[in-house]
Structure formats: C-alpha cells, structure tokens
mmCIF file of C-alpha atoms in Angstrom:
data_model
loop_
_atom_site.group_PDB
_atom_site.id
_atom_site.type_symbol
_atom_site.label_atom_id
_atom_site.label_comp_id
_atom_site.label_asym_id
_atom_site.label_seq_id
_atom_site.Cartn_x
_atom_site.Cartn_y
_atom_site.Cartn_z
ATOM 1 C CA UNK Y 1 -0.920 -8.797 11.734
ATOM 2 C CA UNK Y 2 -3.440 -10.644 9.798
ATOM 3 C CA UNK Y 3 -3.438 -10.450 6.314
ATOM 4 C CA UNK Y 4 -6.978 -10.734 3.618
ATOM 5 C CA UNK Y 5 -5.977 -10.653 -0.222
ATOM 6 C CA UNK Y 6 -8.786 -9.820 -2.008
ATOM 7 C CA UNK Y 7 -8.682 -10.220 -5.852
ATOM 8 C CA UNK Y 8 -9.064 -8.791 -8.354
ATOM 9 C CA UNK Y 9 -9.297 -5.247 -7.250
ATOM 10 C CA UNK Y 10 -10.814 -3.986 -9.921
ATOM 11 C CA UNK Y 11 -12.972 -5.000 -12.770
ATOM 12 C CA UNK Y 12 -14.557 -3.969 -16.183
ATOM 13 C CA UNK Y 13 -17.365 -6.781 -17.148
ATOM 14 C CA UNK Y 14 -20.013 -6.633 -19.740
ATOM 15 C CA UNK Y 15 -23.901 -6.792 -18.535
ATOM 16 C CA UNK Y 16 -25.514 -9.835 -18.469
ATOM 17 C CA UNK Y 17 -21.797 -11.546 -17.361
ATOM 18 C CA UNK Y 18 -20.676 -12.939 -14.555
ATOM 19 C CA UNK Y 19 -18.085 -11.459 -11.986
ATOM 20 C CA UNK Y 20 -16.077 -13.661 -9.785
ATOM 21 C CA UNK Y 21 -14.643 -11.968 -6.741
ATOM 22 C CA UNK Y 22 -11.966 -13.793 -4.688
ATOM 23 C CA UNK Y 23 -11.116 -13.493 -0.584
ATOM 24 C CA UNK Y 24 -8.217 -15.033 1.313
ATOM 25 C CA UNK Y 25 -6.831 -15.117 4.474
ATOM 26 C CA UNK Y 26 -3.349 -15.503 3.788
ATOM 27 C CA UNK Y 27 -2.059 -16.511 7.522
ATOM 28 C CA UNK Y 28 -4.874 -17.217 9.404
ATOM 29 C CA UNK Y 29 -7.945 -19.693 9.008
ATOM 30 C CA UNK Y 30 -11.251 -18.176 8.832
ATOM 31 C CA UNK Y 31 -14.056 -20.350 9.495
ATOM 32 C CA UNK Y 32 -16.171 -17.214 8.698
ATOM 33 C CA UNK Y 33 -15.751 -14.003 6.116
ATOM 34 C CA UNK Y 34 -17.693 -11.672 5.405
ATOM 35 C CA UNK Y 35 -18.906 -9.956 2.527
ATOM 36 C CA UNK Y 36 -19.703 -6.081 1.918
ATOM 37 C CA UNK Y 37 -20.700 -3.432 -0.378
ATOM 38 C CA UNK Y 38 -19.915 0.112 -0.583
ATOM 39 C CA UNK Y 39 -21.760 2.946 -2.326
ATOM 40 C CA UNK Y 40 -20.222 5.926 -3.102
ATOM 41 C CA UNK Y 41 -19.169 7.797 -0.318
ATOM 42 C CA UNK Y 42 -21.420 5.640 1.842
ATOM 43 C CA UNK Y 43 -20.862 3.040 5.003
ATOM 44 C CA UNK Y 44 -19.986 -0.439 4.647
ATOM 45 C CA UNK Y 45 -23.663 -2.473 4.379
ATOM 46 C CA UNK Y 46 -23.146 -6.230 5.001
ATOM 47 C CA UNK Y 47 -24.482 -8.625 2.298
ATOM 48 C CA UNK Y 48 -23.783 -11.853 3.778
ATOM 49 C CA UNK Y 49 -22.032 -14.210 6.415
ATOM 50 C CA UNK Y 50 -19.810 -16.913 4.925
ATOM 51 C CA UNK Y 51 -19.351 -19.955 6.767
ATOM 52 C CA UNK Y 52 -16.524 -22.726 5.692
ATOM 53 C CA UNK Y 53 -18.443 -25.559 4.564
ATOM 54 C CA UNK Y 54 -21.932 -24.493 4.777
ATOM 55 C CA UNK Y 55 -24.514 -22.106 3.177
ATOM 56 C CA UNK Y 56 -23.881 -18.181 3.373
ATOM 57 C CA UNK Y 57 -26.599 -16.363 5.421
ATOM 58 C CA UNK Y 58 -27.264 -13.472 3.596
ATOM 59 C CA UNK Y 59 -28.885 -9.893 4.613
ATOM 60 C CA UNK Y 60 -32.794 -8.897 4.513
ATOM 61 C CA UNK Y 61 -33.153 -7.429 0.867
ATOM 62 C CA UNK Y 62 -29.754 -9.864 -0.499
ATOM 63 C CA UNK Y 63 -30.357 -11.125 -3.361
ATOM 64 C CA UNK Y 64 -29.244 -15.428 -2.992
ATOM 65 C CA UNK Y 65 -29.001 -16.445 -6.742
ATOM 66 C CA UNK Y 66 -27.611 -12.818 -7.794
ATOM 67 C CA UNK Y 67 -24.172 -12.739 -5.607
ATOM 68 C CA UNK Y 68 -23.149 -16.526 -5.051
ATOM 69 C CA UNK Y 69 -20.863 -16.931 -1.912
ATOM 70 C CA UNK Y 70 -18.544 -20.379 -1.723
ATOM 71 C CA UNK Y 71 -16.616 -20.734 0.891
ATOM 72 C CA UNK Y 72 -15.108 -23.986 0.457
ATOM 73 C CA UNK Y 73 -11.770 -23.468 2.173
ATOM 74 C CA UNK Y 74 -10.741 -21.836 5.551
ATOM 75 C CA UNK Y 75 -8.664 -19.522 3.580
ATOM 76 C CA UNK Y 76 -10.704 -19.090 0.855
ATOM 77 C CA UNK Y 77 -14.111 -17.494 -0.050
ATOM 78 C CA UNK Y 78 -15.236 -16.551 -3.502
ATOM 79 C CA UNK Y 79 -18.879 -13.734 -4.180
ATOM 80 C CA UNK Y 80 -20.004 -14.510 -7.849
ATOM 81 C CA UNK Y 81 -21.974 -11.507 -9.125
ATOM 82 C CA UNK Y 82 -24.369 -12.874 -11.905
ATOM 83 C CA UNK Y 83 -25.999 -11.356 -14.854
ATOM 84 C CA UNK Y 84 -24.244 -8.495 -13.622
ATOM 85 C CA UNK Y 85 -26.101 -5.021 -14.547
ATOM 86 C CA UNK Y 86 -24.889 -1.460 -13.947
ATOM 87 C CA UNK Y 87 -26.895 -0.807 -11.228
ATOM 88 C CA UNK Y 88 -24.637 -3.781 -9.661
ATOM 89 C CA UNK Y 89 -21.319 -1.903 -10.130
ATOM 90 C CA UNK Y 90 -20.467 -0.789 -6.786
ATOM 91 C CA UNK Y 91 -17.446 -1.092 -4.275
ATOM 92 C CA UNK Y 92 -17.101 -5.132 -2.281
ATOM 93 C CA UNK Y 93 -15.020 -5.686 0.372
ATOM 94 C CA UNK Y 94 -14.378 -8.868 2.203
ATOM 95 C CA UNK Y 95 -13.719 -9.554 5.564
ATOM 96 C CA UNK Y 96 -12.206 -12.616 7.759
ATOM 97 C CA UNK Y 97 -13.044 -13.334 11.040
ATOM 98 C CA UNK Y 98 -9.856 -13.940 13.711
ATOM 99 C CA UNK Y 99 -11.064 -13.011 16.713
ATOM 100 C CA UNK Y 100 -11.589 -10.575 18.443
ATOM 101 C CA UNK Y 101 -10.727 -8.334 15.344
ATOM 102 C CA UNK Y 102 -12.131 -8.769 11.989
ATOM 103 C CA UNK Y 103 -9.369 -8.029 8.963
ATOM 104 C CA UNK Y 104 -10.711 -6.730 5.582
ATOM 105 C CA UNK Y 105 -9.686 -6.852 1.976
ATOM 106 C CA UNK Y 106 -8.273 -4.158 -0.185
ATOM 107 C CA UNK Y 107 -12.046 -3.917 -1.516
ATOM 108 C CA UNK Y 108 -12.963 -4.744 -5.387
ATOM 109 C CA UNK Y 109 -14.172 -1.977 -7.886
ATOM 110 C CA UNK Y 110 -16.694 -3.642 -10.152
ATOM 111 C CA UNK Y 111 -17.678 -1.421 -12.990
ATOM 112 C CA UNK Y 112 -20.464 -2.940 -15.166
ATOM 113 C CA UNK Y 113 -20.811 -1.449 -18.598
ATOM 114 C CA UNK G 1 -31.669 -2.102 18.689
ATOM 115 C CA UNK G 2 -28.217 -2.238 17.429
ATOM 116 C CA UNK G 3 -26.592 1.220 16.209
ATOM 117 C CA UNK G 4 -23.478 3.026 15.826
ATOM 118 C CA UNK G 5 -23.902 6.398 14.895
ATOM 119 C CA UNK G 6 -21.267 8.691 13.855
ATOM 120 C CA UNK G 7 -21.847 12.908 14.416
ATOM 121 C CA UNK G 8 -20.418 15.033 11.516
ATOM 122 C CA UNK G 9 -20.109 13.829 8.555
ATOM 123 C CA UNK G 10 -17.159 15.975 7.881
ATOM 124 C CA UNK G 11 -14.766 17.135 9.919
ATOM 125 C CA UNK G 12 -12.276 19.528 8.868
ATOM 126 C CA UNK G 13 -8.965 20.467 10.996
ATOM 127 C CA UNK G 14 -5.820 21.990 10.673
ATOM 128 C CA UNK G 15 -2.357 20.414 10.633
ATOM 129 C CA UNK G 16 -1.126 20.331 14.417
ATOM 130 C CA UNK G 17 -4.914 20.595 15.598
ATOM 131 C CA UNK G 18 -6.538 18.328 18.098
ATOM 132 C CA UNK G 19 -8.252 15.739 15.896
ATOM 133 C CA UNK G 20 -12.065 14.368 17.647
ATOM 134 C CA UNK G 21 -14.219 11.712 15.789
ATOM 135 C CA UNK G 22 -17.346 11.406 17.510
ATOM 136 C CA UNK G 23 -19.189 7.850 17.682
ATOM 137 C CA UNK G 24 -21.995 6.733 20.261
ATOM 138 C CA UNK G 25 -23.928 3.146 20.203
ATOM 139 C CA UNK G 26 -26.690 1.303 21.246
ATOM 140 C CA UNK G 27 -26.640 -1.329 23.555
ATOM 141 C CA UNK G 28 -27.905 -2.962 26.530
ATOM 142 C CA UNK G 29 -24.554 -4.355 26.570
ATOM 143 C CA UNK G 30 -21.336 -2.860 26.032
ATOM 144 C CA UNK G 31 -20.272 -4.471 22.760
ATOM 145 C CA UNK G 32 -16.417 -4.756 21.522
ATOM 146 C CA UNK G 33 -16.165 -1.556 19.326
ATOM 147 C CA UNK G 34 -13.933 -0.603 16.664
ATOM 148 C CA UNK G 35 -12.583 2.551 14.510
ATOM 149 C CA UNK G 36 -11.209 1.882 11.158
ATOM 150 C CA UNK G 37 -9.551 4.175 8.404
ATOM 151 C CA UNK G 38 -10.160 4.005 5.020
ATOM 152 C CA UNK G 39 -7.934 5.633 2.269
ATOM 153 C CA UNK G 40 -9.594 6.095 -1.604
ATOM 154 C CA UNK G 41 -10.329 2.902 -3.260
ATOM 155 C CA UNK G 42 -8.918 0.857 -0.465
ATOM 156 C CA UNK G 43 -9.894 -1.415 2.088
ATOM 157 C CA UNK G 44 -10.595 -0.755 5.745
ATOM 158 C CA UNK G 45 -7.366 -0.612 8.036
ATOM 159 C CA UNK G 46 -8.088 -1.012 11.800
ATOM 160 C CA UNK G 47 -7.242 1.678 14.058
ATOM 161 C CA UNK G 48 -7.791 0.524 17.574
ATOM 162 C CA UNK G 49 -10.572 -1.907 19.048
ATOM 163 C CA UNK G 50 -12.820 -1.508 23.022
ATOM 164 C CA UNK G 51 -12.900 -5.424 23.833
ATOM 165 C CA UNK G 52 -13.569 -4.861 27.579
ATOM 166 C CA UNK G 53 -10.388 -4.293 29.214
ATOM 167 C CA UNK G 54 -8.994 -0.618 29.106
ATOM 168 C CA UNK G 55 -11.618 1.966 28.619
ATOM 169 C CA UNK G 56 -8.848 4.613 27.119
ATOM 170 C CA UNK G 57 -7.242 2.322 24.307
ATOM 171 C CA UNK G 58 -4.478 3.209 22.506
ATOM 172 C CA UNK G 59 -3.896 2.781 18.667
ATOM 173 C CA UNK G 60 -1.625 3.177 15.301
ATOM 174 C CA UNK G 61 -0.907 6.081 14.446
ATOM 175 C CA UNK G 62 -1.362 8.221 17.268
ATOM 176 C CA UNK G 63 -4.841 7.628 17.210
ATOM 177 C CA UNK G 64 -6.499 6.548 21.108
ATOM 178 C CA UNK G 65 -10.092 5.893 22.125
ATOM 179 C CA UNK G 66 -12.178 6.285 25.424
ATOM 180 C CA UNK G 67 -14.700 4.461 25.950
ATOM 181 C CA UNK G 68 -17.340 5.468 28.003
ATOM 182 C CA UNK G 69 -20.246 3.724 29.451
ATOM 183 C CA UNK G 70 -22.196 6.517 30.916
ATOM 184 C CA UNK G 71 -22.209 7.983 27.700
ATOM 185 C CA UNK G 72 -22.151 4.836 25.287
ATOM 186 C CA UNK G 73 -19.004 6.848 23.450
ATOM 187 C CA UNK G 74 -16.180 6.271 22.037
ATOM 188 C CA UNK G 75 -14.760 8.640 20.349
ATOM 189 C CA UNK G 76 -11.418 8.867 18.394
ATOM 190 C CA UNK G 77 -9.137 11.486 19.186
ATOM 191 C CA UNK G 78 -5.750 12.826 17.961
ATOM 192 C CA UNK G 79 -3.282 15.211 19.794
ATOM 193 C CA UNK G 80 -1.619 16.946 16.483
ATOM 194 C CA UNK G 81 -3.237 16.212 13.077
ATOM 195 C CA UNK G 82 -1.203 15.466 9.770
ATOM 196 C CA UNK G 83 -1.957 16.036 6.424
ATOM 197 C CA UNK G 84 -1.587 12.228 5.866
ATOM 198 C CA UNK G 85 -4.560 11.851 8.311
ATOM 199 C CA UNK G 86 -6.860 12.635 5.638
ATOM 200 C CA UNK G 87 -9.061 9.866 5.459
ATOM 201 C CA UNK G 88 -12.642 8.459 5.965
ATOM 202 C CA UNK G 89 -12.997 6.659 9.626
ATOM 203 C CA UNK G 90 -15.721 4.196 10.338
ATOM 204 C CA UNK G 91 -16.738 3.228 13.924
ATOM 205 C CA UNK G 92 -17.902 -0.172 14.285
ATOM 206 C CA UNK G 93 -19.465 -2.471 16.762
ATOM 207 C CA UNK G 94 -19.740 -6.025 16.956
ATOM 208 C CA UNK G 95 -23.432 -7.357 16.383
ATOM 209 C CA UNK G 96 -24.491 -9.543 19.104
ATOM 210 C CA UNK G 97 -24.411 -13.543 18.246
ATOM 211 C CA UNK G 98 -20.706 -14.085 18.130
ATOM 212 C CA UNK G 99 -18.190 -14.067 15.170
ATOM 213 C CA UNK G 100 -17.407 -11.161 13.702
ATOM 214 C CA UNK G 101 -20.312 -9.405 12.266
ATOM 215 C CA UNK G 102 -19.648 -5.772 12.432
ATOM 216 C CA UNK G 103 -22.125 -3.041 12.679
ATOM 217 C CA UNK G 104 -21.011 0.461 10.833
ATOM 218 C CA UNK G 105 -21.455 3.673 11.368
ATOM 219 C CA UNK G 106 -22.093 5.576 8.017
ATOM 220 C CA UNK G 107 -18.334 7.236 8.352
ATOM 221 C CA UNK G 108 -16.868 10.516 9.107
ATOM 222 C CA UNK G 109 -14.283 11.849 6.297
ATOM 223 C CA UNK G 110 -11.796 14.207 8.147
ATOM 224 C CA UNK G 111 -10.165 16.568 5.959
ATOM 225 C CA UNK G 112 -6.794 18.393 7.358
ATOM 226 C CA UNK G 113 -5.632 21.812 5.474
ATOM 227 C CA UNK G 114 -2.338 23.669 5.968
#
C-alpha cells in the first residue's frame, strides 16, 4: 500500500513561534494532499487542498497567512503554523491523494505553551 | 448538500459480539465512500472503500460494508468483535469535484469489554 510520512509527530513550541509541519508520500506522487485538523475527540475538519505547484485552496473560516501550505514537490507538502497561540494547539493530519483512495499521515500533536 | 452522518457516538460490544457501525449520506449521487479506523494519537488507517462496483465490500480485518442505495447506507459490520477492535471509525465520502477531498462523519468510538 501507499505510504504518507508525516513529521514531526509531535511538538512543544513557544507562542508567538512558528511550527513547521512536514507531509510525504513516500511511493507515490501526489499532485494533491490534503491538510486536516482534529479536536479532541472530534471528526477530521479539512483546512485546505494542496496542489503541486500552485496556491492551496483553503476552507471557509481558514485562516491563509496563519497556516502556510507549500507544496513544492509531488512528494512533498509542508503546513507552517505562524505566531502559533494555544488556542492553535490541536491534532493535523495530512493526506495524499492516489486515487481512488486517499492515504493519511500518522497525524502531528502540536502543543503550544 | 453533502453529509455523512454517523448514529451513536459510542458503541459498546462484547468480545465475540456482532460488531454494526452505522453511517448514512447525502447525495443525489452515489459518491465513493469510505470507513477508516483510528487508534490514539495516530493517523487514519483505511478499512474498506464503496467505489461503484460491489455493493457488499469486503475489508482488513474482518471488517465488510454494504452499501445500499435505497437507504443511502453503508454501514460497517463485524461477525466476532476483539478487544483489539477498540478504536474510533470514521465514515467518509468523497466531495463532489474530483481528487480526493473527503467528507467525515464526526466518528463513532466502539469500545469492546470482556
């Protein structure tokens, strides 16, 4: 099967830093990945669509210049989480697209302090 | 609109006991659909996937799926449940407009006791 490293998966950061969050498809190319979040003991709510070589289309209510998606590879895509605050701590998981089946990420703990 | 929803919250069986996950969408169209499991702290591991061919679909784990039109269900079932079943499961759909987007159900966490 398809495999998505997702790194680091987990992370301690101050507030007011920045968080970078990597996601790779380690077989496959994805020309599109997917970023989520995940509250406690809550469903998966998608922040954004990342497309290889173009701009990520983010969610109603997403903020753009808080969580920075690059996907500059078709293995590679990378959510930056700046000025990080608590209320930003959460659970992220990636995604990459082969279809028909999407493979995800072991998910990222960020804990902002 | 597009919706999966997911009855029960929790679900709570015995070892051995039938295992059923209930999920219904909505859809004009049937969409490809999806149930994945999730363990603590972990990322999403698919279980089976409804792409149109078979409506019963068979998965890891013992796991299998029917899909069902009429009803616009597709629930997850399990014959004999084990302890190591003890997860949250997520039924998905695909959004319409292509790739991958997935649409989630908020989750059912089934717990399975001695």
């Amino acid at each position: 099967g398809a495999v998505v490293s997702q790194h680091p998966s987990w992370v301690i950061c101050k507030s007011g830093t920045s968080v970078k969050i990597e996601c790779r498809s380690l077989d496959f190319q994805a020309t599109t990945m997917f970023w989520y979040r995940q509250f406690p003991k809550q469903s998966l709510m998608l922040m954004a669509t990342s497309n290889e070589g173009s701009k990520a289309t983010y969610e109603q209510g997403v903020e753009k210049d808080k969580f920075l998606i690059n996907h500059a590879s078709l293995t590679l895509s990378t959510l930056t989480v700046t000025s990080a605050h608590p209320e930003d701590s959460s659970f992220y998981i990636c995604s990459a697209s082969r279809l028909p089946e999407a493979f995800f990420g072991q998910g990222t703990r960020l804990t902002v302090v | 609109a597009q919706s999966v929803t997911q009855l029960g919250s929790h679900v709570s069986v015995s070892e051995g006991a039938l295992v059923l996950l209930r999920c219904n969408y909505s859809s004009s169209v049937p969409p490809y659909l999806f149930w994945y499991v999730q363990y603590p702290n972990q990322g999403l591991q698919l279980l089976l996937k409804y792409t149109s061919a078979a409506t019963l679909v068979k998965g890891i784990n013992g796991f299998e799926a029917e899909f069902k039109k009429s009803e616009t269900s597709f629930h997850l079932t399990k014959p004999s449940a084990h302890m190591s079943d003890a997860a949250e499961y997520f039924c998905a759909r695909r959004a319409d407009g292509g790739y991958n987007k997935l649409i989630f159900g908020a989750g059912t966490r089934l717990a399975v006791h001695p």
